[in-house]
PDB file of C-alpha atoms in Angstrom:
ATOM      1  CA  UNK A   1     -27.942  30.476 117.632  1.00  0.00           C
ATOM      2  CA  UNK A   2     -29.860  28.372 120.067  1.00  0.00           C
ATOM      3  CA  UNK A   3     -30.043  24.581 119.856  1.00  0.00           C
ATOM      4  CA  UNK A   4     -33.658  24.698 118.594  1.00  0.00           C
ATOM      5  CA  UNK A   5     -32.698  27.158 115.864  1.00  0.00           C
ATOM      6  CA  UNK A   6     -30.055  24.734 114.569  1.00  0.00           C
ATOM      7  CA  UNK A   7     -32.626  21.948 114.347  1.00  0.00           C
ATOM      8  CA  UNK A   8     -35.068  24.150 112.455  1.00  0.00           C
ATOM      9  CA  UNK A   9     -32.311  25.221 110.060  1.00  0.00           C
ATOM     10  CA  UNK A  10     -31.244  21.590 109.548  1.00  0.00           C
ATOM     11  CA  UNK A  11     -34.817  20.507 108.823  1.00  0.00           C
ATOM     12  CA  UNK A  12     -35.251  23.321 106.289  1.00  0.00           C
ATOM     13  CA  UNK A  13     -32.013  22.335 104.559  1.00  0.00           C
ATOM     14  CA  UNK A  14     -33.160  18.715 104.338  1.00  0.00           C
ATOM     15  CA  UNK A  15     -36.551  19.765 102.937  1.00  0.00           C
ATOM     16  CA  UNK A  16     -34.883  21.973 100.326  1.00  0.00           C
ATOM     17  CA  UNK A  17     -32.559  19.129  99.353  1.00  0.00           C
ATOM     18  CA  UNK A  18     -35.492  16.722  98.974  1.00  0.00           C
ATOM     19  CA  UNK A  19     -37.373  19.267  96.849  1.00  0.00           C
ATOM     20  CA  UNK A  20     -34.326  19.731  94.607  1.00  0.00           C
ATOM     21  CA  UNK A  21     -33.784  16.006  94.165  1.00  0.00           C
ATOM     22  CA  UNK A  22     -37.442  15.276  93.432  1.00  0.00           C
ATOM     23  CA  UNK A  23     -37.656  18.096  90.887  1.00  0.00           C
ATOM     24  CA  UNK A  24     -34.672  16.781  88.912  1.00  0.00           C
ATOM     25  CA  UNK A  25     -36.433  13.524  87.949  1.00  0.00           C
ATOM     26  CA  UNK A  26     -38.745  13.047  84.991  1.00  0.00           C
ATOM     27  CA  UNK A  27     -42.107  14.770  85.206  1.00  0.00           C
ATOM     28  CA  UNK A  28     -43.921  12.360  82.901  1.00  0.00           C
ATOM     29  CA  UNK A  29     -42.625   9.537  80.756  1.00  0.00           C
ATOM     30  CA  UNK A  30     -44.144   9.131  77.335  1.00  0.00           C
ATOM     31  CA  UNK A  31     -44.006   6.045  75.139  1.00  0.00           C
ATOM     32  CA  UNK A  32     -40.387   5.586  74.059  1.00  0.00           C
ATOM     33  CA  UNK A  33     -38.953   7.821  76.814  1.00  0.00           C
ATOM     34  CA  UNK A  34     -36.478   6.526  79.342  1.00  0.00           C
ATOM     35  CA  UNK A  35     -35.004   7.830  82.553  1.00  0.00           C
ATOM     36  CA  UNK A  36     -32.154   8.344  82.965  1.00  0.00           C
ATOM     37  CA  UNK A  37     -31.521   9.037  79.300  1.00  0.00           C
ATOM     38  CA  UNK A  38     -28.408   6.851  79.087  1.00  0.00           C
ATOM     39  CA  UNK A  39     -27.631   3.432  77.686  1.00  0.00           C
ATOM     40  CA  UNK A  40     -27.911   0.283  79.793  1.00  0.00           C
ATOM     41  CA  UNK A  41     -24.158  -0.231  79.864  1.00  0.00           C
ATOM     42  CA  UNK A  42     -23.467   3.378  80.899  1.00  0.00           C
ATOM     43  CA  UNK A  43     -25.618   2.821  83.982  1.00  0.00           C
ATOM     44  CA  UNK A  44     -25.015  -0.849  84.839  1.00  0.00           C
ATOM     45  CA  UNK A  45     -21.632  -1.659  83.322  1.00  0.00           C
ATOM     46  CA  UNK A  46     -20.799  -4.327  80.777  1.00  0.00           C
ATOM     47  CA  UNK A  47     -21.691  -8.001  80.849  1.00  0.00           C
ATOM     48  CA  UNK A  48     -19.240 -10.754  81.816  1.00  0.00           C
ATOM     49  CA  UNK A  49     -20.490 -13.210  79.209  1.00  0.00           C
ATOM     50  CA  UNK A  50     -23.696 -14.493  77.666  1.00  0.00           C
ATOM     51  CA  UNK A  51     -25.492 -16.870  80.030  1.00  0.00           C
ATOM     52  CA  UNK A  52     -26.300 -19.942  77.954  1.00  0.00           C
ATOM     53  CA  UNK A  53     -29.507 -21.885  78.575  1.00  0.00           C
ATOM     54  CA  UNK A  54     -29.099 -24.645  81.197  1.00  0.00           C
ATOM     55  CA  UNK A  55     -25.467 -23.715  81.925  1.00  0.00           C
ATOM     56  CA  UNK A  56     -24.058 -23.503  85.440  1.00  0.00           C
ATOM     57  CA  UNK A  57     -24.439 -19.701  85.452  1.00  0.00           C
ATOM     58  CA  UNK A  58     -28.023 -20.087  84.202  1.00  0.00           C
ATOM     59  CA  UNK A  59     -28.886 -22.327  87.155  1.00  0.00           C
ATOM     60  CA  UNK A  60     -26.968 -20.152  89.681  1.00  0.00           C
ATOM     61  CA  UNK A  61     -27.901 -16.633  88.558  1.00  0.00           C
ATOM     62  CA  UNK A  62     -31.341 -16.759  86.944  1.00  0.00           C
ATOM     63  CA  UNK A  63     -34.712 -17.544  88.472  1.00  0.00           C
ATOM     64  CA  UNK A  64     -38.105 -18.024  86.847  1.00  0.00           C
ATOM     65  CA  UNK A  65     -40.629 -15.348  87.794  1.00  0.00           C
ATOM     66  CA  UNK A  66     -44.053 -16.874  88.388  1.00  0.00           C
ATOM     67  CA  UNK A  67     -45.822 -13.674  89.466  1.00  0.00           C
ATOM     68  CA  UNK A  68     -49.349 -13.920  88.047  1.00  0.00           C
ATOM     69  CA  UNK A  69     -49.761 -10.131  88.210  1.00  0.00           C
ATOM     70  CA  UNK A  70     -47.307  -9.853  85.295  1.00  0.00           C
ATOM     71  CA  UNK A  71     -47.980 -10.777  81.663  1.00  0.00           C
ATOM     72  CA  UNK A  72     -44.993 -12.462  79.972  1.00  0.00           C
ATOM     73  CA  UNK A  73     -44.757 -12.488  76.188  1.00  0.00           C
ATOM     74  CA  UNK A  74     -42.903 -15.841  76.173  1.00  0.00           C
ATOM     75  CA  UNK A  75     -41.141 -18.295  78.486  1.00  0.00           C
ATOM     76  CA  UNK A  76     -37.733 -16.589  78.158  1.00  0.00           C
ATOM     77  CA  UNK A  77     -39.277 -13.340  79.442  1.00  0.00           C
ATOM     78  CA  UNK A  78     -39.821 -15.076  82.804  1.00  0.00           C
ATOM     79  CA  UNK A  79     -36.077 -15.715  83.424  1.00  0.00           C
ATOM     80  CA  UNK A  80     -34.183 -12.937  85.235  1.00  0.00           C
ATOM     81  CA  UNK A  81     -31.879 -12.226  88.162  1.00  0.00           C
ATOM     82  CA  UNK A  82     -33.373 -12.248  91.649  1.00  0.00           C
ATOM     83  CA  UNK A  83     -32.790  -8.495  91.942  1.00  0.00           C
ATOM     84  CA  UNK A  84     -34.657  -7.855  88.689  1.00  0.00           C
ATOM     85  CA  UNK A  85     -37.478 -10.150  89.838  1.00  0.00           C
ATOM     86  CA  UNK A  86     -37.827  -8.231  93.095  1.00  0.00           C
ATOM     87  CA  UNK A  87     -38.065  -4.871  91.314  1.00  0.00           C
ATOM     88  CA  UNK A  88     -40.549  -6.242  88.770  1.00  0.00           C
ATOM     89  CA  UNK A  89     -42.772  -7.676  91.499  1.00  0.00           C
ATOM     90  CA  UNK A  90     -42.834  -4.310  93.299  1.00  0.00           C
ATOM     91  CA  UNK A  91     -43.646  -2.511  90.040  1.00  0.00           C
ATOM     92  CA  UNK A  92     -46.499  -4.931  89.274  1.00  0.00           C
ATOM     93  CA  UNK A  93     -47.987  -4.372  92.743  1.00  0.00           C
ATOM     94  CA  UNK A  94     -47.765  -0.598  92.338  1.00  0.00           C
ATOM     95  CA  UNK A  95     -49.421  -0.701  88.906  1.00  0.00           C
ATOM     96  CA  UNK A  96     -52.300  -2.825  90.198  1.00  0.00           C
ATOM     97  CA  UNK A  97     -52.811  -0.603  93.240  1.00  0.00           C
ATOM     98  CA  UNK A  98     -52.825   2.535  91.066  1.00  0.00           C
ATOM     99  CA  UNK A  99     -54.857   1.211  88.105  1.00  0.00           C
ATOM    100  CA  UNK A 100     -57.382  -1.521  88.829  1.00  0.00           C
ATOM    101  CA  UNK A 101     -57.161  -3.178  85.398  1.00  0.00           C
ATOM    102  CA  UNK A 102     -53.517  -2.266  84.852  1.00  0.00           C
ATOM    103  CA  UNK A 103     -50.898  -4.847  84.045  1.00  0.00           C
ATOM    104  CA  UNK A 104     -47.181  -4.983  83.408  1.00  0.00           C
ATOM    105  CA  UNK A 105     -46.142  -6.892  80.303  1.00  0.00           C
ATOM    106  CA  UNK A 106     -42.583  -8.177  80.019  1.00  0.00           C
ATOM    107  CA  UNK A 107     -41.443  -8.197  76.403  1.00  0.00           C
ATOM    108  CA  UNK A 108     -37.873  -9.289  77.088  1.00  0.00           C
ATOM    109  CA  UNK A 109     -35.804 -10.224  80.129  1.00  0.00           C
ATOM    110  CA  UNK A 110     -33.135 -12.906  79.615  1.00  0.00           C
ATOM    111  CA  UNK A 111     -32.121 -14.214  76.210  1.00  0.00           C
ATOM    112  CA  UNK A 112     -29.190 -16.226  74.924  1.00  0.00           C
ATOM    113  CA  UNK A 113     -29.882 -15.332  71.291  1.00  0.00           C
ATOM    114  CA  UNK A 114     -27.008 -12.947  70.544  1.00  0.00           C
ATOM    115  CA  UNK A 115     -27.901 -10.236  68.048  1.00  0.00           C
ATOM    116  CA  UNK A 116     -25.043  -8.932  65.890  1.00  0.00           C
ATOM    117  CA  UNK A 117     -26.244  -5.330  66.278  1.00  0.00           C
ATOM    118  CA  UNK A 118     -26.192  -5.607  70.101  1.00  0.00           C
ATOM    119  CA  UNK A 119     -23.448  -8.036  71.217  1.00  0.00           C
ATOM    120  CA  UNK A 120     -23.178  -6.612  74.757  1.00  0.00           C
ATOM    121  CA  UNK A 121     -26.845  -6.379  75.779  1.00  0.00           C
ATOM    122  CA  UNK A 122     -27.511  -6.849  79.475  1.00  0.00           C
ATOM    123  CA  UNK A 123     -30.394  -9.134  78.474  1.00  0.00           C
ATOM    124  CA  UNK A 124     -27.797 -11.866  77.960  1.00  0.00           C
ATOM    125  CA  UNK A 125     -27.415 -11.876  81.763  1.00  0.00           C
ATOM    126  CA  UNK A 126     -31.115 -11.329  82.604  1.00  0.00           C
ATOM    127  CA  UNK A 127     -30.496  -7.958  84.238  1.00  0.00           C
ATOM    128  CA  UNK A 128     -32.803  -5.499  82.378  1.00  0.00           C
ATOM    129  CA  UNK A 129     -36.440  -5.700  81.323  1.00  0.00           C
ATOM    130  CA  UNK A 130     -38.292  -4.380  78.312  1.00  0.00           C
ATOM    131  CA  UNK A 131     -41.791  -3.753  79.625  1.00  0.00           C
ATOM    132  CA  UNK A 132     -45.071  -2.230  78.500  1.00  0.00           C
TER     133      UNK A 132
END
């Protein structure tokens, strides 16, 4: 094979790989659906410990999101890790650019109120978001 033929073959392989990867994701998410269909801890790992309000870890690890493009259900829904804040801000921008009157509503981000039915929730470290 000539050099140009190798490049064409390589490009076709990359395009096929991209098509395969993009087709394996969700086609459309409905209310209550999630992707990937796994628990938070299966994807992100377990928590170290609950971050208590105004503790050293609270001040070091959590930041208050003041993005006015996002609707927060309460003050605790504003507290999250910087990584989570960055992803939420990008999502809010995408929603507004796609739907003029669209908004992202954060139901829950960080909480220090431990629930007996969910003692290892990642919300105790401000890592996930429940959004509408």
